Structure formats: structure tokens, C-alpha cells
Amino acid sequence: MMSVQERVSLFLEGTRRRRRDIVTPEGVTLPVEIATFGERATAFVLDVALWLGASIVLVLLLLLVAGPLLRLKGALAILAGALLLATFIIRNFYFIHFELAWRGATPGKRAVGLRVIDRGGGPLRPAAIVARNLTREIEAFLPLSLLLTLGGAGGAGPWGRLSLLAWLLLFALLPLFNRERLRAGDLIGGTLVVALPRRVLLADLVDKALDHRFTERQLAAYGAFELQILEELLRRPEGLETGRARREVCDRICRRIGWPAPVPDAEVERFLRDFYAAERAWLEREQLFGRLHADKSGSDAEPPPR
Amino acid sequence: MSALQLKSREFRKTREAGWRELERLVDRVEKRGVPALSADELERLPLLYRAALSSLSVARSIALDRNLLLYLESLAFRAFLAVYGPRAGVLASAASFLRRDFPAAVRAARWHLLVAVLAALAGGVAGFMLVSLDEAWFSALVPAGVAGGRGAASTRQQLLDGEIFAPWPGPLRSFALAANFLLSHNTLVGITTFALGLAGGVPTVLLLAYQGLILGAFIALHADRGLAVDFLGWVAIHGVTELTAVLLCGAAGLVLAETVLFPGRYGRLDSLALRGRGAAQIAIGAVLLFFVAAILEGGFRQLVASTELRFAVAGVTAALWLAYFLFAGRKRR
């Protein structure tokens, strides 16, 4: 069964992200959102673009320095070898350095808002970062460079190329075949890539004394789910549409709880705020006594995670 | 009318300053890293983090303010990343890897290494016997790319001049050979051997045996022409390192295979995370060994045109590797 919070998210956002709970070393459960395949692909493309840019700059510098040497016999093969080695070192340094220094984020991941964490919730070890990034060599870069350097050791004709393609595809699509979107490097390193939402703490909606009073019977008409939907409505920026939605919600509440007098337009926000405050106070008190009202149908919510 | 008594509101009032302070610290860590914090702030960070965690626990039981709960969850998670992020840089990690993790991982996989050695040995013996019986086997066993024109038709002189004591190709050409190590046949075989461990280990064992088979076939070919000792010297100067690397890759693949086939007390994914790290460390170290082997092969081998000297170099490297894997990083952390 979903928690109230998840139900509200589902209701408001329409879709649900894959989530997973990690337990911090202090024993507190933290829900994390698993990064989607698209986000990870975007981050990877950004990183590869940055790495390629750096490599191209390096090649130009190399050509500038070693230009006259190019006329020597066999110099092209040497240049290719040097390039291969240099790009190998640059890309591994790039990924490993940033994931270490930026605590689990490369520039690409940071731009998309992703982080690498330990799957069990423990500290992220350097060994795990090294393992997950060097596995990427096997997953993508080695077969790619083999495909691109036709001939070489992999020049095994169309079948060889086909099997390289299959290899690439298999590893690239592996995240789609498990719930947590793990690629081979994550499997071996014991890591998980999550999205990192930044939330802002807004002012508490309960601030002033109340103008309206509600009886316990009236407050019992709703539960935590409706309360949090109302909270979202009250936090919405003012506007014509918000005003109309509030009017409608206000009318519905009045009907349900049997509010005697009609609420004038100018009073709607005040009324809803007061109702929110009174409802929250009542529900929180009930929760303290162990009575959880999940929603208006009166079903009990799951106990909150510790 | 009187204000409502809201526990969650009072709670927020007393704790909010701490959350805001933590948020500012975490913001700075995310932007500029831990070094951006002063010593005082560095001391405050874990305290504030634990306070935020306890706030979250309390809020979950007393508050129904969705914004507050989401904010605390996100703040606690961001602070968690700041507190438990890796503290070492690239160089320090590399140093600790070479000094401690790699040899320790190899020692932990010693039985897997033994299996890998046996598989390669069995292949080697089979290859030697087959080619000794009938040299037609050579072209059947050894792929053309590896044979490089050598085969049943090669004469003793051809092998001596074209292979064992071929002239040194010069510094540039040797460098190119060494730099291409990543795409060299043996590195690819090694890495494939490791990765196929995920498929249950049978392909790993077969690949190892096949590598042994090829080597055995080569030895038989040269032995027939009275070149066994010279050929062994020619191979051993870099082969000691390279063969070790192949065997290490095989051992790492077998570690993976064991976790996949017999995950033990935990689920497959969890045991893979537990033991896969060690296996990956071995494979990574093996790539370094391949690089060393490529330097020895590309630059050094043809420069040392004497079988005795080649054996000496091979012996020294063997002793060095043995000492490294047996004794490096043994001390307590």
C-alpha cells in the first residue's frame, strides 16, 4: 500500500517515479528517486561531449607540437596509438576524478541533477567509484573504439562487427531490464544513480488566529490525503484559475461538513486557511493518539516510516 | 479567537534555524566541495546533519505538513551525501589501490586463480601434445591473426630471424606498439574473460584453456625445430607479466561466476555488489599489468637480443610480481 505522501504525489504529478528506500548509517529511512534511463543517457552524452572536446583540444596541441614529425615513416600509427592512450587516460581520469571530488556527480550528472550513491545507504567508497567507471570501458568504450578502428585486432569482418554491436546494445540496454536502472558498472560497484530534488522550505500555512471554528464532527469528514491536497492548493500562486479552484473546493467542503452560511468570494481564502489549520491540528492530534486518518473514506494509513 | 495549539508548528519554530544553517553549508559543499568549509563549519556539519535526521523522524510522526516533510527528506539526503561522500582524491585512491586493495583482492581470490592456472595449463598441455603429433593442428588451433604467417611451413631460420631475434623496430615504432596495448589481442581476451564470468564461468574457463592451447601449440612448433629455449625466452620476457594478467582476469571472472551461481546468504545483486568490487579491482589491476607487458614487449624485447638476458628479465619480473602479490599491503590499515 502506498503511503499518503506517495498518493498525494501521484495525484498531483500524474506519474510516479521509481523510488527506493535507503537506510542511513544512523538508521533513518530516506526515500530516494531512481534516475530514469533518459536522464542517465542525457548525462552520459553530456559527459562524452565534454570528454571529446577535451580530447580534440589535446589532439590539436599534439599536432602543433609534433607536426614536423608527421613526415616520418609510420608516424600515423604512432599518433593513433598515442591518441588512444591519451583519450583512455583522460576519460577515466575525468569520470573518476569528478565522481570523487563532487561526491558522486560528473558535470553531466550534475547538469541533469543526478548522483551516484551506495546501494545499501553506506558511504560511497572510492573503490566503488573506480570499479563502476572502469567497467564502462568494457561496456562501451572498448567495443566502440574497436568498431571505429576498422582493422586492428577486431577486424574480424561483418560477424565480428555484428557481435560488437550486440555487445554494445546489450550493455546499453541493461538498465531497462531491472527495476533500479542499474548498468553493469553499478552491479559490480554496488552503486545506484538517483535523482536529487531540491526542495525549498516555504512558510508555514498556519500562522494567524482563526476566524472560523469547526466542530470535531466536521473535521472528521476528511483525512491526511485531502489535507495535503488542500495544502498544495493554498500554496499555489494566486491567479484566476487558482481563485476558481479554491471557490470550487470551498463549496465542496461547505457541502460536506454542512457549513451553515454561504462563504463570500472575498472570504474564500481565509476560510480555506482556517479549515486547513483546524483540520491539521485535529489530524495531528489524532495521529499522536495512534489514530491515523488516511483519507475521507476513513481507511487507516500505513504507519509513517521511522 | 485563540490561536491553535499545533505541535508541528512549535516544533518547526524551534528547529528551523538549524535546518537553514545546514542548508547553507550543504549548498556550499555542493558548489565548491568540502574544502570550502572552515574548520568550525566542518565540525558543525555532521552535528547539524544528525539533528536534521532526528527532526525528520519526529516530523514523520507528528507533522502532516507535506512541504515540511519533503523539505526535510531532501535536506537530510543532501546532507547525507555531503557527510558520507568520498573524501579521497584521485591520486590518493590510486595509491591506496596499488598499495593495498589490488594485492589484497588477488590474495582473496587465490583459489580462483588456482582454477584459472589449471585451466590454462590443461589447455597448454593439450596444445603441445596435439601439435607435437601433427603440425597440421597448428593452423587449426591458432587463429591467423595470432600466427602471423608462422606455421608448419616455417623453417628454423625464418623463426630465428623474423621472430625471436628480429631487429629492434626503433623507439617510435616500439612506442606505438606499447600505446596500442588496449586494443592488443591479449588485453581484449583478458577483459572478455573477465566479463564473461557473469555468464556463469564456463566461457571463462574455456577461454583460459584456449589461451593455454595456443601457447602450447607455439611451444610445440618451436620445440620441433630445436628452438624451445630461445622461444621461451622470447615469450617469457613479457609473457610472465602478460600471462599473469590473463590469469588474473580469469580469476576475477571466476569470482563473478561464483557469486552468480552461488550467491550464498544474500541475493544475487547484493552478493555481486559485495564481491564484484574485489573482482573488478583484480581486472583493473590486470589492465595495468597488460600495459607493463606491452612496454616490455613493444620496446624492450627486441632490444635485448640474448636468450639468457631475456630469462633474467623474466625472472626478475616474476619475482617482483610474486613479492608484490604476496606481501604488499599486508599490514593493518
XYZ file of C-alpha atoms in Angstrom:
639
model
C 0.000 0.000 0.000
C 1.204 3.466 -0.858
C 1.901 5.975 1.873
C -0.202 9.125 1.999
C 2.717 11.146 0.729
C 3.110 8.933 -2.312
C -0.601 9.071 -3.048
C -0.505 12.851 -2.965
C 2.487 12.919 -5.292
C 0.747 10.566 -7.665
C -2.404 12.688 -7.589
C -0.603 15.985 -8.125
C 2.050 14.958 -10.624
C 0.102 12.354 -12.507
C 3.012 9.944 -12.673
C 5.088 8.203 -10.097
C 8.837 7.920 -10.146
C 10.509 4.720 -9.161
C 11.543 5.030 -5.580
C 13.644 3.063 -3.206
C 14.354 3.416 0.480
C 17.894 3.576 1.725
C 18.769 3.353 5.401
C 21.443 5.775 6.533
C 24.121 4.566 8.960
C 22.098 6.397 11.646
C 19.171 4.082 10.988
C 16.827 6.590 9.368
C 14.973 5.607 6.214
C 15.341 8.043 3.340
C 13.333 7.622 0.166
C 15.350 8.267 -2.989
C 14.138 8.669 -6.532
C 15.815 6.378 -9.029
C 17.168 8.180 -12.082
C 15.335 7.347 -15.292
C 17.014 5.817 -18.305
C 16.575 9.070 -20.234
C 18.206 11.175 -17.551
C 21.161 8.858 -17.376
C 21.537 8.760 -21.137
C 21.448 12.578 -21.249
C 24.089 12.854 -18.557
C 26.273 10.322 -20.331
C 26.003 12.140 -23.664
C 26.945 15.423 -21.956
C 29.941 13.799 -20.329
C 31.068 12.165 -23.538
C 30.757 15.519 -25.331
C 32.929 17.196 -22.687
C 35.476 14.408 -22.844
C 35.556 14.518 -26.647
C 36.028 18.293 -26.540
C 38.956 17.940 -24.174
C 40.437 15.188 -26.341
C 40.130 17.275 -29.518
C 41.922 20.185 -27.860
C 44.638 17.762 -26.864
C 44.942 16.401 -30.395
C 45.319 19.905 -31.801
C 48.031 20.677 -29.265
C 49.740 17.417 -30.101
C 49.646 18.197 -33.813
C 51.043 21.640 -33.145
C 53.962 20.246 -31.202
C 54.622 17.102 -33.203
C 53.589 18.442 -36.630
C 57.022 18.239 -38.267
C 57.458 14.656 -37.064
C 54.459 13.552 -39.102
C 56.580 13.198 -42.223
C 58.494 10.303 -40.665
C 57.671 6.785 -41.742
C 54.907 5.100 -39.725
C 54.192 8.269 -37.802
C 50.466 7.954 -38.333
C 50.269 4.652 -36.496
C 52.248 6.130 -33.651
C 49.969 9.121 -33.476
C 46.921 6.859 -33.399
C 48.446 4.845 -30.593
C 49.296 7.936 -28.578
C 45.784 9.265 -29.085
C 44.206 6.039 -27.952
C 46.277 6.002 -24.808
C 45.713 9.685 -24.085
C 41.941 9.527 -24.535
C 41.817 6.387 -22.401
C 43.610 8.156 -19.582
C 41.638 11.392 -19.969
C 38.207 9.804 -19.890
C 38.957 7.618 -16.911
C 40.538 10.478 -15.062
C 37.537 12.645 -15.955
C 34.867 10.271 -14.647
C 36.742 9.065 -11.599
C 38.056 12.460 -10.605
C 34.683 14.184 -10.736
C 32.779 11.402 -9.034
C 35.316 11.520 -6.233
C 35.632 15.283 -5.949
C 31.966 16.146 -6.478
C 30.707 13.291 -4.286
C 29.198 11.121 -6.958
C 28.452 13.577 -9.754
C 30.207 14.223 -13.052
C 29.481 17.533 -14.814
C 26.884 15.753 -16.953
C 25.181 14.182 -13.948
C 25.245 17.477 -12.142
C 23.605 19.279 -15.039
C 20.809 16.709 -15.073
C 20.619 16.541 -11.272
C 21.842 13.005 -10.686
C 24.016 11.469 -8.007
C 25.782 8.171 -7.508
C 25.140 6.637 -4.094
C 25.947 3.394 -2.361
C 23.088 0.982 -2.890
C 22.953 -0.011 0.742
C 22.977 3.549 2.071
C 26.523 3.409 3.369
C 29.345 5.766 2.493
C 30.347 5.837 -1.174
C 33.781 4.235 -1.341
C 36.488 5.288 -3.813
C 36.877 1.621 -4.786
C 33.216 1.512 -5.830
C 33.655 4.617 -7.979
C 36.756 3.224 -9.643
C 35.029 -0.102 -10.261
C 31.873 1.376 -11.767
C 33.811 3.649 -14.091
C 36.360 1.176 -15.342
C 33.557 -1.245 -16.083
C 32.363 1.412 -18.502
C 35.466 0.669 -20.574
C 34.267 -2.882 -21.049
C 30.647 -1.847 -21.536
C 31.090 0.888 -24.082
C 34.448 2.421 -24.885
C 36.457 -0.658 -25.818
C 33.894 -2.108 -28.228
C 33.299 1.400 -29.588
C 36.948 2.042 -30.304
C 37.236 -1.419 -31.824
C 34.298 -0.667 -34.072
C 35.774 2.658 -35.103
C 39.324 1.482 -35.728
C 38.408 -0.857 -38.549
C 41.121 -3.376 -38.951
C 43.152 -3.547 -35.731
C 42.707 -6.643 -33.655
C 38.957 -6.678 -34.122
C 38.884 -6.588 -37.901
C 37.042 -9.849 -37.973
C 34.708 -8.975 -40.802
C 30.964 -8.396 -40.630
C 30.347 -11.066 -37.991
C 32.897 -9.585 -35.666
C 31.362 -6.172 -36.104
C 27.887 -7.549 -35.567
C 28.874 -9.211 -32.316
C 30.487 -5.961 -31.155
C 27.231 -4.148 -31.887
C 25.269 -6.772 -29.986
C 27.671 -6.406 -27.089
C 27.220 -2.626 -27.048
C 23.459 -2.869 -27.274
C 23.247 -5.481 -24.549
C 25.123 -3.347 -22.035
C 23.483 -0.093 -23.075
C 20.003 -1.527 -22.590
C 20.778 -3.482 -19.426
C 19.376 -0.677 -17.186
C 15.984 -1.111 -18.815
C 15.763 -4.691 -17.640
C 16.000 -4.148 -13.917
C 13.880 -2.183 -11.522
C 16.624 0.082 -10.274
C 18.047 1.023 -13.654
C 21.467 -0.434 -12.883
C 24.083 -0.738 -15.569
C 26.798 -3.366 -15.334
C 29.137 -0.951 -13.544
C 26.513 -0.299 -10.894
C 26.026 -4.025 -10.387
C 29.713 -4.558 -9.798
C 30.357 -1.386 -7.827
C 27.257 -1.788 -5.647
C 26.068 1.677 -6.566
C 22.801 3.334 -7.575
C 22.160 6.506 -9.546
C 19.439 8.704 -8.093
C 17.792 11.998 -8.955
C 18.422 14.726 -6.434
C 15.425 17.010 -5.996
C 16.000 20.338 -4.285
C 13.096 21.495 -2.176
C 12.519 24.889 -0.649
C 11.031 25.279 2.793
C 8.001 27.540 2.424
C 6.291 29.489 5.182
C 4.001 27.535 7.476
C 0.385 27.953 6.386
C -0.765 28.046 9.985
C 0.184 31.476 11.210
C -2.649 33.623 12.499
C -5.511 33.146 14.896
C -8.562 31.552 13.318
C -11.710 33.424 12.305
C -13.727 30.281 11.796
C -14.407 27.454 14.193
C -15.102 23.871 13.281
C -16.503 21.052 15.347
C -14.737 17.747 15.688
C -17.514 16.109 13.688
C -16.900 18.477 10.803
C -13.146 17.888 10.903
C -13.595 14.129 10.918
C -15.025 14.385 7.393
C -11.533 14.414 5.858
C -8.168 12.700 6.209
C -4.467 13.346 5.591
C -4.727 12.848 1.832
C -7.282 15.634 1.389
C -5.373 17.836 3.827
C -2.226 17.680 1.740
C -4.096 18.329 -1.490
C -5.605 21.397 0.161
C -2.119 22.449 1.260
C -0.959 22.330 -2.333
C -3.934 24.423 -3.445
C -3.200 27.045 -0.795
C 0.469 27.204 -1.781
C -0.319 27.700 -5.443
C 0.481 31.154 -6.862
C -2.522 33.482 -6.928
C -4.390 33.781 -10.189
C -7.719 33.497 -11.906
C -7.578 29.744 -12.166
C -6.393 29.274 -8.597
C -9.250 31.509 -7.433
C -11.765 29.422 -9.338
C -10.344 26.155 -7.990
C -10.429 27.496 -4.446
C -14.020 28.624 -4.859
C -15.000 25.158 -6.014
C -13.115 23.374 -3.230
C -14.594 25.752 -0.688
C -18.134 24.961 -1.886
C -17.479 21.254 -1.729
C -16.116 21.435 1.780
C -19.081 23.511 2.901
C -21.474 20.951 1.462
C -19.689 18.021 3.021
C -19.315 19.402 6.502
C -22.688 21.169 6.444
C -21.367 24.702 6.896
C -24.437 26.827 7.672
C -23.716 30.195 5.980
C -22.512 30.702 2.407
C -18.882 31.926 2.179
C -18.493 35.200 0.207
C -15.832 35.327 -2.519
C -13.528 37.612 -0.543
C -13.617 35.213 2.400
C -12.767 32.014 0.493
C -9.019 32.007 1.075
C -9.429 32.930 4.742
C -11.963 30.146 5.175
C -9.792 27.532 3.486
C -6.744 28.548 5.508
C -8.676 28.298 8.736
C -10.111 24.963 7.733
C -6.648 23.729 6.817
C -5.231 24.843 10.180
C -8.069 23.324 12.178
C -8.010 20.100 10.169
C -4.248 19.738 10.510
C -4.349 20.411 14.230
C -7.056 17.791 14.661
C -5.404 15.172 12.437
C -2.016 15.659 14.052
C -3.563 15.243 17.480
C -5.349 12.104 16.344
C -2.083 10.781 14.904
C -0.386 11.303 18.252
C -3.042 9.105 19.811
C -2.343 6.473 17.217
C -5.455 7.081 15.138
C -4.418 7.668 11.570
C -6.984 9.020 9.166
C -5.554 8.432 5.703
C -8.427 9.889 3.713
C -12.094 10.748 3.819
C -13.195 7.157 3.404
C -11.733 6.613 6.854
C -9.261 3.902 5.919
C -6.240 3.719 8.146
C -2.998 4.881 6.649
C 0.128 2.879 6.846
C 2.091 3.901 9.938
C 4.663 6.506 8.928
C 8.143 5.148 8.237
C 10.572 5.611 11.059
C -10.220 33.854 18.952
C -7.299 31.913 20.308
C -4.513 30.504 18.186
C -4.452 26.773 17.725
C -2.021 24.609 19.614
C -0.103 22.877 16.808
C 2.748 20.640 17.885
C 4.199 20.606 14.385
C 4.278 24.409 14.283
C 6.044 24.747 17.622
C 8.451 22.033 16.564
C 9.271 23.842 13.362
C 9.846 27.128 15.170
C 12.437 25.628 17.496
C 14.329 23.662 14.831
C 14.171 25.811 11.716
C 17.344 27.815 12.388
C 19.388 24.606 12.445
C 17.896 23.412 9.155
C 18.626 26.708 7.465
C 22.220 26.638 8.674
C 22.646 23.085 7.411
C 21.112 24.039 4.078
C 23.640 26.848 3.625
C 26.538 24.519 4.447
C 25.269 21.822 2.083
C 24.792 24.396 -0.672
C 28.414 25.401 -0.353
C 29.670 21.842 -0.256
C 27.692 21.064 -3.414
C 29.109 24.088 -5.195
C 32.695 24.125 -4.065
C 33.326 20.906 -2.202
C 34.198 20.202 1.402
C 37.408 22.298 1.358
C 35.181 25.403 1.082
C 34.152 24.922 4.715
C 36.121 26.297 7.626
C 37.243 24.023 10.438
C 34.342 25.171 12.621
C 31.796 24.544 9.915
C 33.303 21.177 9.190
C 32.702 20.274 12.787
C 29.130 21.576 12.676
C 28.175 19.679 9.522
C 27.746 16.172 10.988
C 26.051 17.568 14.095
C 23.546 19.507 12.039
C 23.077 16.500 9.778
C 22.176 14.242 12.688
C 19.877 16.918 14.079
C 18.133 17.120 10.699
C 17.730 13.331 10.658
C 16.165 13.374 14.095
C 13.933 16.270 13.001
C 12.810 14.158 10.064
C 11.980 11.229 12.310
C 9.993 13.463 14.641
C 8.253 15.264 11.785
C 7.161 11.961 10.303
C 5.324 11.093 13.474
C 3.837 14.449 14.407
C 3.561 16.622 11.292
C 1.227 16.424 8.314
C 2.731 19.446 6.538
C 3.722 17.980 3.173
C 6.087 20.783 2.244
C 7.906 20.394 5.545
C 8.253 16.626 5.182
C 9.511 16.805 1.620
C 11.925 19.577 2.519
C 13.360 17.628 5.424
C 13.709 14.488 3.344
C 15.561 16.334 0.619
C 17.711 18.257 3.092
C 18.614 15.125 5.038
C 19.532 13.309 1.823
C 21.667 16.149 0.512
C 23.419 16.424 3.862
C 23.874 12.640 3.861
C 25.702 12.923 0.538
C 27.859 15.756 1.864
C 28.750 13.860 5.035
C 29.284 10.392 3.569
C 30.747 11.360 0.196
C 34.179 10.046 -0.727
C 36.922 12.041 0.907
C 39.910 10.849 -1.134
C 41.195 12.391 -4.354
C 42.141 10.507 -7.496
C 45.811 10.206 -6.618
C 45.208 9.064 -3.061
C 42.678 6.494 -4.288
C 45.077 5.226 -6.931
C 47.857 4.958 -4.366
C 45.732 3.037 -1.897
C 44.534 0.821 -4.732
C 48.064 -0.119 -5.744
C 49.418 -0.332 -2.244
C 46.614 -2.254 -0.619
C 43.406 -3.068 -2.468
C 44.763 -4.751 -5.586
C 47.157 -7.251 -3.947
C 44.611 -7.912 -1.203
C 41.912 -8.667 -3.777
C 44.276 -11.009 -5.596
C 45.105 -12.831 -2.367
C 41.429 -13.169 -1.567
C 40.868 -14.835 -4.952
C 43.778 -17.290 -4.672
C 41.624 -20.398 -5.185
C 40.008 -18.876 -8.229
C 43.480 -18.075 -9.501
C 44.459 -21.711 -8.991
C 41.479 -22.865 -11.058
C 42.438 -20.387 -13.774
C 46.026 -21.668 -13.782
C 44.844 -25.277 -14.022
C 42.519 -24.460 -16.908
C 45.282 -22.696 -18.829
C 47.730 -25.475 -18.021
C 45.369 -28.159 -19.260
C 44.943 -26.225 -22.481
C 48.695 -25.778 -22.815
C 49.433 -29.482 -22.414
C 46.715 -30.386 -24.907
C 48.009 -27.852 -27.444
C 51.586 -29.091 -27.071
C 50.621 -32.752 -27.495
C 48.396 -32.140 -30.499
C 50.927 -30.076 -32.440
C 53.757 -32.442 -31.485
C 51.743 -35.263 -33.018
C 50.869 -33.474 -36.216
C 51.771 -29.898 -37.133
C 48.652 -29.546 -39.231
C 46.947 -28.938 -35.895
C 48.807 -25.659 -35.577
C 46.885 -23.852 -38.265
C 43.663 -25.380 -36.935
C 44.246 -24.199 -33.378
C 45.903 -20.807 -33.805
C 43.930 -18.017 -35.495
C 45.669 -16.478 -38.492
C 45.969 -13.057 -36.842
C 47.940 -14.505 -33.939
C 50.008 -16.932 -36.032
C 51.261 -14.026 -38.174
C 52.468 -16.262 -41.001
C 54.109 -18.784 -38.718
C 53.035 -22.376 -39.144
C 54.002 -25.875 -40.183
C 55.864 -24.463 -43.196
C 58.140 -22.149 -41.180
C 61.793 -23.086 -41.092
C 64.147 -22.736 -38.155
C 65.977 -19.820 -39.804
C 62.761 -17.957 -40.580
C 61.663 -18.191 -36.985
C 65.045 -17.070 -35.686
C 65.408 -14.032 -37.943
C 61.783 -12.986 -38.344
C 60.630 -13.562 -34.806
C 62.966 -14.417 -31.985
C 65.904 -12.234 -32.946
C 64.138 -9.831 -35.293
C 65.824 -6.411 -35.382
C 64.618 -3.722 -32.987
C 61.998 -1.588 -34.735
C 63.234 1.683 -33.257
C 61.875 3.852 -30.455
C 58.857 5.326 -32.258
C 57.541 2.031 -33.554
C 58.024 0.404 -30.135
C 56.124 3.219 -28.529
C 53.242 2.767 -30.950
C 53.124 -0.923 -30.109
C 53.064 -0.185 -26.409
C 50.472 2.553 -26.708
C 48.166 0.275 -28.641
C 48.087 -2.149 -25.752
C 44.408 -1.526 -25.131
C 43.486 -2.944 -28.491
C 46.034 -5.692 -28.404
C 44.785 -9.217 -28.724
C 45.688 -10.265 -25.206
C 44.120 -7.324 -23.435
C 40.857 -7.922 -25.234
C 40.941 -11.614 -24.449
C 41.684 -10.814 -20.816
C 38.835 -8.359 -20.479
C 36.426 -10.672 -22.274
C 37.496 -13.477 -19.971
C 36.605 -11.310 -17.002
C 33.296 -10.036 -18.331
C 32.109 -13.488 -19.382
C 32.388 -14.541 -15.759
C 28.918 -13.027 -15.447
C 27.723 -15.793 -17.775
C 28.492 -18.460 -15.207
C 32.196 -19.126 -15.649
C 32.144 -21.823 -18.322
C 33.146 -19.378 -21.103
C 35.864 -18.029 -18.811
C 37.379 -21.464 -18.271
C 37.112 -22.263 -21.978
C 38.823 -19.025 -22.965
C 41.626 -19.646 -20.470
C 42.115 -23.173 -21.762
C 42.155 -21.826 -25.301
C 44.862 -19.310 -24.427
C 46.892 -22.156 -22.990
C 46.205 -24.195 -26.111
C 47.646 -21.501 -28.363
C 50.756 -21.126 -26.247
C 51.225 -24.888 -26.125
C 50.895 -25.084 -29.907
C 53.568 -22.414 -30.355
C 55.948 -24.167 -27.990
C 55.499 -27.476 -29.795
C 56.136 -25.796 -33.166
C 59.406 -24.304 -31.940
C 60.478 -27.369 -29.987
C 60.304 -29.395 -33.152
C 62.873 -27.049 -34.693
C 65.124 -27.070 -31.633
C 64.134 -23.566 -30.637
C 62.204 -24.347 -27.436
C 64.564 -22.497 -25.102
C 65.017 -19.464 -27.330
C 61.287 -19.222 -27.909
C 60.523 -19.469 -24.201
C 62.958 -16.648 -23.560
C 61.348 -14.591 -26.277
C 57.896 -15.138 -24.780
C 58.840 -15.013 -21.112
C 60.342 -11.528 -21.105
C 56.884 -10.034 -21.349
C 54.840 -13.226 -21.122
C 55.365 -13.592 -17.399
C 53.569 -10.306 -16.903
C 51.040 -10.843 -19.653
C 50.156 -14.376 -18.658
C 49.750 -13.254 -15.056
C 47.359 -10.593 -16.304
C 45.324 -13.094 -18.328
C 45.162 -15.460 -15.367
C 44.129 -12.629 -13.052
C 41.343 -11.670 -15.447
C 40.262 -15.295 -15.440
C 40.330 -15.442 -11.644
C 38.248 -12.244 -11.463
C 35.785 -13.709 -13.942
C 35.554 -16.851 -11.809
C 34.808 -14.726 -8.729
C 31.924 -13.165 -10.648
C 30.803 -16.593 -11.806
C 30.807 -17.916 -8.268
C 28.646 -15.058 -6.995
C 26.234 -15.512 -9.872
C 25.964 -19.286 -9.416
C 26.214 -19.482 -5.621
C 25.088 -16.162 -4.189
C 25.080 -17.578 -0.660
C 23.274 -15.827 2.147
C 22.356 -12.719 0.195
C 20.532 -12.168 -3.063
C 22.444 -12.252 -6.327
C 22.520 -8.473 -6.661
C 23.774 -7.942 -3.124
C 26.484 -10.565 -3.300
C 27.553 -9.192 -6.652
C 27.944 -5.780 -5.043
C 29.810 -7.329 -2.120
C 32.254 -9.439 -4.096
C 32.112 -7.809 -7.506
C 34.159 -4.901 -6.235
C 37.069 -7.195 -5.486
C 36.701 -8.866 -8.875
C 36.656 -5.512 -10.637
C 39.761 -4.478 -8.707
C 41.586 -7.541 -9.931
C 40.516 -6.881 -13.523
C 41.579 -3.237 -13.287
C 44.945 -4.203 -11.889
C 45.265 -6.740 -14.696
C 44.813 -3.947 -17.247
C 47.795 -2.221 -15.633
C 49.765 -5.439 -15.955
C 48.848 -5.613 -19.631
C 50.249 -2.119 -20.014
C 53.538 -3.109 -18.384
C 53.641 -6.202 -20.605
C 53.050 -4.052 -23.680
C 56.001 -1.843 -22.778
C 58.207 -4.882 -22.264
C 57.021 -6.437 -25.497
C 56.955 -3.365 -27.687
C 60.035 -1.532 -26.553
C 62.247 -3.867 -24.715
C 62.092 -7.365 -26.090
C 63.859 -6.986 -29.417
C 66.382 -4.668 -27.782
C 67.523 -7.491 -25.521
C 68.715 -9.887 -28.190
C 70.013 -12.600 -25.909
C 68.071 -15.520 -24.514
C 69.973 -15.519 -21.215
C 69.277 -11.834 -20.623
C 65.642 -12.322 -21.546
C 65.302 -15.091 -18.992
C 66.981 -12.855 -16.437
C 64.461 -10.069 -17.066
C 61.613 -12.566 -16.951
C 62.896 -13.969 -13.676
C 63.198 -10.547 -12.127
C 59.664 -9.537 -13.168
C 58.295 -12.842 -11.922
C 59.972 -12.370 -8.563
C 58.731 -8.787 -8.339
C 55.126 -9.716 -9.103
C 55.232 -12.630 -6.706
C 56.585 -10.468 -3.909
C 54.061 -7.759 -4.700
C 51.054 -10.041 -4.607
C 52.240 -11.942 -1.580
C 53.392 -9.123 0.643
C 52.080 -5.726 -0.451
C 49.523 -4.174 1.863
C 49.631 -6.963 4.403
C 49.947 -4.641 7.361
C 46.962 -3.494 9.328
C 45.188 -0.439 7.960
